[in-house]
PDB file of N, CA and C in Angstrom:
ATOM      1  N   MET A   1      -0.046 -15.319  14.681  1.00 51.00           N
ATOM      2  CA  MET A   1       0.646 -13.941  14.755  1.00 51.00           C
ATOM      3  C   MET A   1       0.937 -14.395  12.800  1.00 51.00           C
ATOM      4  N   ALA A   2       0.642 -13.364  12.260  1.00 64.00           N
ATOM      5  CA  ALA A   2       0.953 -12.957  11.005  1.00 64.00           C
ATOM      6  C   ALA A   2       2.828 -13.149  10.452  1.00 64.00           C
ATOM      7  N   ALA A   3       3.595 -13.729   9.666  1.00 78.00           N
ATOM      8  CA  ALA A   3       5.494 -13.249   8.917  1.00 78.00           C
ATOM      9  C   ALA A   3       5.458 -12.077   9.082  1.00 78.00           C
ATOM     10  N   GLY A   4       6.663 -11.688   9.070  1.00 89.00           N
ATOM     11  CA  GLY A   4       6.622 -10.513   8.402  1.00 89.00           C
ATOM     12  C   GLY A   4       7.559  -9.410   8.877  1.00 89.00           C
ATOM     13  N   THR A   5       7.355  -8.390   7.519  1.00 92.00           N
ATOM     14  CA  THR A   5       8.715  -7.398   7.849  1.00 92.00           C
ATOM     15  C   THR A   5       7.944  -6.124   8.412  1.00 92.00           C
ATOM     16  N   LYS A   6       8.108  -4.984   9.381  1.00 93.00           N
ATOM     17  CA  LYS A   6       8.139  -3.767   9.398  1.00 93.00           C
ATOM     18  C   LYS A   6       9.342  -2.837   9.727  1.00 93.00           C
ATOM     19  N   ILE A   7       9.683  -2.097   8.327  1.00 95.00           N
ATOM     20  CA  ILE A   7       9.604  -1.098   8.299  1.00 95.00           C
ATOM     21  C   ILE A   7      10.140   0.159   9.426  1.00 95.00           C
ATOM     22  N   VAL A   8      10.380   0.814  10.237  1.00 96.00           N
ATOM     23  CA  VAL A   8      10.983   2.034  11.287  1.00 96.00           C
ATOM     24  C   VAL A   8      11.614   2.387  11.273  1.00 96.00           C
ATOM     25  N   LEU A   9      11.460   3.957  10.473  1.00 97.00           N
ATOM     26  CA  LEU A   9      12.764   4.895  10.187  1.00 97.00           C
ATOM     27  C   LEU A   9      12.384   6.063  11.422  1.00 97.00           C
ATOM     28  N   SER A  10      13.369   6.795  12.229  1.00 98.00           N
ATOM     29  CA  SER A  10      13.183   7.513  12.599  1.00 98.00           C
ATOM     30  C   SER A  10      14.595   8.671  12.786  1.00 98.00           C
ATOM     31  N   PHE A  11      13.211   9.683  13.061  1.00 98.00           N
ATOM     32  CA  PHE A  11      14.503  11.365  11.937  1.00 98.00           C
ATOM     33  C   PHE A  11      14.051  12.066  13.857  1.00 98.00           C
ATOM     34  N   TYR A  12      14.924  13.144  13.147  1.00 97.00           N
ATOM     35  CA  TYR A  12      14.628  14.123  13.728  1.00 97.00           C
ATOM     36  C   TYR A  12      14.517  15.705  13.403  1.00 97.00           C
ATOM     37  N   ASN A  13      12.634  15.794  13.947  1.00 96.00           N
ATOM     38  CA  ASN A  13      12.123  17.171  13.882  1.00 96.00           C
ATOM     39  C   ASN A  13      12.950  18.712  14.575  1.00 96.00           C
ATOM     40  N   ALA A  14      13.098  19.810  13.774  1.00 95.00           N
ATOM     41  CA  ALA A  14      13.591  20.605  13.865  1.00 95.00           C
ATOM     42  C   ALA A  14      13.933  21.743  15.484  1.00 95.00           C
ATOM     43  N   SER A  15      13.245  20.199  16.214  1.00 96.00           N
ATOM     44  CA  SER A  15      13.495  20.833  17.381  1.00 96.00           C
ATOM     45  C   SER A  15      13.378  19.780  18.670  1.00 96.00           C
ATOM     46  N   GLY A  16      14.659  18.704  17.926  1.00 96.00           N
ATOM     47  CA  GLY A  16      15.082  17.996  18.489  1.00 96.00           C
ATOM     48  C   GLY A  16      14.226  17.148  18.840  1.00 96.00           C
ATOM     49  N   ALA A  17      12.945  16.580  18.846  1.00 97.00           N
ATOM     50  CA  ALA A  17      11.763  15.532  19.025  1.00 97.00           C
ATOM     51  C   ALA A  17      12.670  14.575  18.062  1.00 97.00           C
ATOM     52  N   THR A  18      11.861  12.992  18.727  1.00 97.00           N
ATOM     53  CA  THR A  18      11.329  12.293  17.165  1.00 97.00           C
ATOM     54  C   THR A  18      10.436  11.951  17.000  1.00 97.00           C
ATOM     55  N   VAL A  19      10.494  11.709  15.745  1.00 96.00           N
ATOM     56  CA  VAL A  19      10.002  11.528  14.123  1.00 96.00           C
ATOM     57  C   VAL A  19       9.833   9.896  14.061  1.00 96.00           C
ATOM     58  N   ASN A  20       9.221   9.123  14.549  1.00 97.00           N
ATOM     59  CA  ASN A  20       9.138   7.695  13.744  1.00 97.00           C
ATOM     60  C   ASN A  20       7.711   7.347  12.698  1.00 97.00           C
ATOM     61  N   LEU A  21       8.226   7.145  11.383  1.00 96.00           N
ATOM     62  CA  LEU A  21       7.316   6.798  10.682  1.00 96.00           C
ATOM     63  C   LEU A  21       7.912   4.839  10.039  1.00 96.00           C
ATOM     64  N   SER A  22       6.876   4.353  10.101  1.00 95.00           N
ATOM     65  CA  SER A  22       7.274   3.144   9.940  1.00 95.00           C
ATOM     66  C   SER A  22       5.246   2.310   8.890  1.00 95.00           C
ATOM     67  N   TYR A  23       6.679   1.381   8.681  1.00 94.00           N
ATOM     68  CA  TYR A  23       6.090   0.133   7.254  1.00 94.00           C
ATOM     69  C   TYR A  23       5.413  -0.754   7.114  1.00 94.00           C
ATOM     70  N   ASN A  24       5.099  -1.057   7.130  1.00 92.00           N
ATOM     71  CA  ASN A  24       4.285  -2.827   6.786  1.00 92.00           C
ATOM     72  C   ASN A  24       4.706  -3.178   4.683  1.00 92.00           C
ATOM     73  N   TYR A  25       4.686  -4.855   5.379  1.00 91.00           N
ATOM     74  CA  TYR A  25       5.376  -5.180   4.421  1.00 91.00           C
ATOM     75  C   TYR A  25       6.692  -4.836   3.508  1.00 91.00           C
ATOM     76  N   GLY A  26       7.930  -4.852   4.899  1.00 90.00           N
ATOM     77  CA  GLY A  26       8.904  -4.011   4.226  1.00 90.00           C
ATOM     78  C   GLY A  26       9.631  -4.897   4.066  1.00 90.00           C
ATOM     79  N   ASN A  27      10.681  -4.620   3.207  1.00 88.00           N
ATOM     80  CA  ASN A  27      12.444  -5.578   1.802  1.00 88.00           C
ATOM     81  C   ASN A  27      12.780  -6.241   3.348  1.00 88.00           C
ATOM     82  N   SER A  28      13.482  -7.304   3.741  1.00 79.00           N
ATOM     83  CA  SER A  28      13.509  -6.977   4.645  1.00 79.00           C
ATOM     84  C   SER A  28      15.488  -7.811   5.003  1.00 79.00           C
ATOM     85  N   GLU A  29      15.454  -7.456   3.675  1.00 86.00           N
ATOM     86  CA  GLU A  29      17.135  -7.966   2.449  1.00 86.00           C
ATOM     87  C   GLU A  29      17.415  -6.311   1.526  1.00 86.00           C
ATOM     88  N   ALA A  30      16.516  -5.449   2.021  1.00 90.00           N
ATOM     89  CA  ALA A  30      16.779  -3.641   1.802  1.00 90.00           C
ATOM     90  C   ALA A  30      18.507  -3.776   2.096  1.00 90.00           C
ATOM     91  N   LEU A  31      19.064  -3.083   1.382  1.00 94.00           N
ATOM     92  CA  LEU A  31      20.537  -2.332   1.657  1.00 94.00           C
ATOM     93  C   LEU A  31      20.414  -0.771   2.556  1.00 94.00           C
ATOM     94  N   ALA A  32      21.165  -0.990   2.982  1.00 95.00           N
ATOM     95  CA  ALA A  32      21.822   0.482   4.186  1.00 95.00           C
ATOM     96  C   ALA A  32      21.316   1.428   2.090  1.00 95.00           C
ATOM     97  N   SER A  33      22.518   1.301   2.094  1.00 96.00           N
ATOM     98  CA  SER A  33      22.529   2.579   0.483  1.00 96.00           C
ATOM     99  C   SER A  33      21.656   2.957   0.843  1.00 96.00           C
ATOM    100  N   ASP A  34      19.683   2.096  -0.078  1.00 95.00           N
ATOM    101  CA  ASP A  34      18.581   1.965   0.191  1.00 95.00           C
ATOM    102  C   ASP A  34      17.701   2.760   0.416  1.00 95.00           C
ATOM    103  N   VAL A  35      18.272   2.632   1.547  1.00 95.00           N
ATOM    104  CA  VAL A  35      16.537   2.956   2.964  1.00 95.00           C
ATOM    105  C   VAL A  35      17.637   4.047   3.519  1.00 95.00           C
ATOM    106  N   LYS A  36      18.630   4.801   3.054  1.00 97.00           N
ATOM    107  CA  LYS A  36      19.441   6.085   3.470  1.00 97.00           C
ATOM    108  C   LYS A  36      18.629   6.759   2.274  1.00 97.00           C
ATOM    109  N   THR A  37      18.728   6.036   1.085  1.00 97.00           N
ATOM    110  CA  THR A  37      17.945   6.707   0.618  1.00 97.00           C
ATOM    111  C   THR A  37      16.319   7.503   0.586  1.00 97.00           C
ATOM    112  N   ALA A  38      15.917   6.438   1.200  1.00 96.00           N
ATOM    113  CA  ALA A  38      14.713   7.227   1.064  1.00 96.00           C
ATOM    114  C   ALA A  38      14.296   6.949   1.821  1.00 96.00           C
ATOM    115  N   MET A  39      15.637   7.265   3.058  1.00 97.00           N
ATOM    116  CA  MET A  39      15.091   8.606   4.053  1.00 97.00           C
ATOM    117  C   MET A  39      15.311   9.913   3.789  1.00 97.00           C
ATOM    118  N   ASN A  40      16.232   9.815   3.636  1.00 97.00           N
ATOM    119  CA  ASN A  40      16.370  11.420   2.360  1.00 97.00           C
ATOM    120  C   ASN A  40      15.882  12.175   1.803  1.00 97.00           C
ATOM    121  N   THR A  41      15.357  11.387   0.647  1.00 97.00           N
ATOM    122  CA  THR A  41      13.510  11.201   0.127  1.00 97.00           C
ATOM    123  C   THR A  41      12.851  12.296   1.106  1.00 97.00           C
ATOM    124  N   ILE A  42      12.832  11.245   2.227  1.00 96.00           N
ATOM    125  CA  ILE A  42      11.961  11.995   2.889  1.00 96.00           C
ATOM    126  C   ILE A  42      11.735  13.287   3.252  1.00 96.00           C
ATOM    127  N   ILE A  43      13.054  13.043   4.116  1.00 97.00           N
ATOM    128  CA  ILE A  43      13.455  14.732   4.551  1.00 97.00           C
ATOM    129  C   ILE A  43      13.338  15.458   3.522  1.00 97.00           C
ATOM    130  N   ALA A  44      13.975  15.855   1.987  1.00 96.00           N
ATOM    131  CA  ALA A  44      14.030  16.310   1.202  1.00 96.00           C
ATOM    132  C   ALA A  44      12.063  16.640   1.004  1.00 96.00           C
ATOM    133  N   ASN A  45      11.388  16.006   1.190  1.00 95.00           N
ATOM    134  CA  ASN A  45       9.913  16.423   0.946  1.00 95.00           C
ATOM    135  C   ASN A  45       8.770  16.380   2.030  1.00 95.00           C
ATOM    136  N   GLY A  46       9.879  16.434   2.602  1.00 90.00           N
ATOM    137  CA  GLY A  46       9.073  16.592   4.192  1.00 90.00           C
ATOM    138  C   GLY A  46       7.649  17.506   4.514  1.00 90.00           C
ATOM    139  N   SER A  47       7.632  18.651   3.957  1.00 90.00           N
ATOM    140  CA  SER A  47       6.526  19.155   3.790  1.00 90.00           C
ATOM    141  C   SER A  47       4.941  18.225   4.406  1.00 90.00           C
ATOM    142  N   ILE A  48       5.311  17.750   3.738  1.00 93.00           N
ATOM    143  CA  ILE A  48       4.039  17.162   3.755  1.00 93.00           C
ATOM    144  C   ILE A  48       3.540  15.736   5.124  1.00 93.00           C
ATOM    145  N   PHE A  49       4.398  16.486   5.405  1.00 91.00           N
ATOM    146  CA  PHE A  49       4.171  16.173   7.653  1.00 91.00           C
ATOM    147  C   PHE A  49       3.877  17.215   7.682  1.00 91.00           C
ATOM    148  N   ARG A  50       3.227  16.854   8.833  1.00 92.00           N
ATOM    149  CA  ARG A  50       2.675  17.446  10.041  1.00 92.00           C
ATOM    150  C   ARG A  50       3.328  17.736  10.898  1.00 92.00           C
ATOM    151  N   ASN A  51       4.386  16.597  10.991  1.00 93.00           N
ATOM    152  CA  ASN A  51       5.766  17.069  12.125  1.00 93.00           C
ATOM    153  C   ASN A  51       6.585  16.616  11.237  1.00 93.00           C
ATOM    154  N   VAL A  52       7.806  17.362  10.759  1.00 95.00           N
ATOM    155  CA  VAL A  52       8.173  17.894   9.540  1.00 95.00           C
ATOM    156  C   VAL A  52       9.870  16.984   9.856  1.00 95.00           C
ATOM    157  N   PRO A  53      10.205  16.112   9.146  1.00 96.00           N
ATOM    158  CA  PRO A  53      11.413  14.946   9.852  1.00 96.00           C
ATOM    159  C   PRO A  53      12.285  15.726   9.179  1.00 96.00           C
ATOM    160  N   VAL A  54      13.870  16.212  10.183  1.00 97.00           N
ATOM    161  CA  VAL A  54      14.958  17.557   9.000  1.00 97.00           C
ATOM    162  C   VAL A  54      16.033  16.172   8.870  1.00 97.00           C
ATOM    163  N   SER A  55      16.368  15.570  10.160  1.00 97.00           N
ATOM    164  CA  SER A  55      17.790  14.508   9.891  1.00 97.00           C
ATOM    165  C   SER A  55      16.949  13.591  11.100  1.00 97.00           C
ATOM    166  N   ILE A  56      18.330  12.588  10.202  1.00 98.00           N
ATOM    167  CA  ILE A  56      18.091  11.149  10.184  1.00 98.00           C
ATOM    168  C   ILE A  56      18.347  10.242  11.761  1.00 98.00           C
ATOM    169  N   LYS A  57      17.368   9.586  12.011  1.00 98.00           N
ATOM    170  CA  LYS A  57      18.362   9.061  13.300  1.00 98.00           C
ATOM    171  C   LYS A  57      18.862   7.703  13.152  1.00 98.00           C
ATOM    172  N   SER A  58      17.718   6.753  13.181  1.00 98.00           N
ATOM    173  CA  SER A  58      18.250   5.751  12.741  1.00 98.00           C
ATOM    174  C   SER A  58      16.559   4.999  11.785  1.00 98.00           C
ATOM    175  N   ALA A  59      17.255   3.246  11.602  1.00 97.00           N
ATOM    176  CA  ALA A  59      16.475   2.837  10.674  1.00 97.00           C
ATOM    177  C   ALA A  59      16.468   1.446  11.680  1.00 97.00           C
ATOM    178  N   LYS A  60      14.854   0.662  10.929  1.00 95.00           N
ATOM    179  CA  LYS A  60      15.046  -0.317  11.615  1.00 95.00           C
ATOM    180  C   LYS A  60      14.591  -2.211  11.238  1.00 95.00           C
ATOM    181  N   ALA A  61      14.567  -2.723  11.052  1.00 93.00           N
ATOM    182  CA  ALA A  61      13.889  -4.168  10.209  1.00 93.00           C
ATOM    183  C   ALA A  61      12.935  -4.134  12.098  1.00 93.00           C
ATOM    184  N   VAL A  62      11.745  -4.983  11.360  1.00 92.00           N
ATOM    185  CA  VAL A  62      10.952  -5.608  12.685  1.00 92.00           C
ATOM    186  C   VAL A  62      10.644  -7.008  12.331  1.00 92.00           C
ATOM    187  N   ILE A  63      11.547  -7.394  12.353  1.00 90.00           N
ATOM    188  CA  ILE A  63      10.892  -8.885  12.013  1.00 90.00           C
ATOM    189  C   ILE A  63       9.942  -9.578  12.875  1.00 90.00           C
ATOM    190  N   THR A  64       9.168 -10.178  12.293  1.00 88.00           N
ATOM    191  CA  THR A  64       8.047 -11.019  12.914  1.00 88.00           C
ATOM    192  C   THR A  64       8.177 -12.765  12.642  1.00 88.00           C
ATOM    193  N   SER A  65       7.576 -13.756  13.111  1.00 87.00           N
ATOM    194  CA  SER A  65       7.926 -14.588  12.601  1.00 87.00           C
ATOM    195  C   SER A  65       6.337 -15.673  12.815  1.00 87.00           C
ATOM    196  N   GLU A  66       5.739 -16.522  12.407  1.00 85.00           N
ATOM    197  CA  GLU A  66       4.917 -17.386  13.009  1.00 85.00           C
ATOM    198  C   GLU A  66       4.980 -18.577  13.488  1.00 85.00           C
ATOM    199  N   SER A  67       3.854 -18.647  14.732  1.00 85.00           N
ATOM    200  CA  SER A  67       4.232 -20.120  14.790  1.00 85.00           C
ATOM    201  C   SER A  67       2.580 -20.792  15.216  1.00 85.00           C
ATOM    202  N   GLU A  68       2.965 -22.028  14.981  1.00 87.00           N
ATOM    203  CA  GLU A  68       1.471 -22.637  15.901  1.00 87.00           C
ATOM    204  C   GLU A  68       1.391 -23.640  16.440  1.00 87.00           C
ATOM    205  N   TRP A  69       0.016 -23.560  17.493  1.00 90.00           N
ATOM    206  CA  TRP A  69      -0.197 -24.996  18.321  1.00 90.00           C
ATOM    207  C   TRP A  69      -0.374 -25.774  17.916  1.00 90.00           C
ATOM    208  N   ASP A  70      -0.418 -27.406  18.812  1.00 92.00           N
ATOM    209  CA  ASP A  70      -1.051 -28.078  18.098  1.00 92.00           C
ATOM    210  C   ASP A  70      -2.039 -27.387  19.209  1.00 92.00           C
ATOM    211  N   LEU A  71      -3.364 -27.898  19.266  1.00 94.00           N
ATOM    212  CA  LEU A  71      -4.529 -27.868  20.070  1.00 94.00           C
ATOM    213  C   LEU A  71      -5.039 -29.132  21.031  1.00 94.00           C
ATOM    214  N   SER A  72      -4.459 -30.063  19.489  1.00 90.00           N
ATOM    215  CA  SER A  72      -5.513 -31.371  19.457  1.00 90.00           C
ATOM    216  C   SER A  72      -5.053 -32.498  20.685  1.00 90.00           C
TER     217      SER A  72
END
């Protein structure tokens, strides 16, 4: 398994359903204000999505780690 960070952004659409967008290779040290700005920008330009996000629900960084087993 590779080590890394995936950023998962959750929004609500106009009918109240959840819309999730995820991005690999995220910066785990990003500030909350940076994430909020990015999410507000996505909402402002949301017409490019088939399922248009209209409000912020949550955001998280999913951090994976890598470990090896000695199989000898």
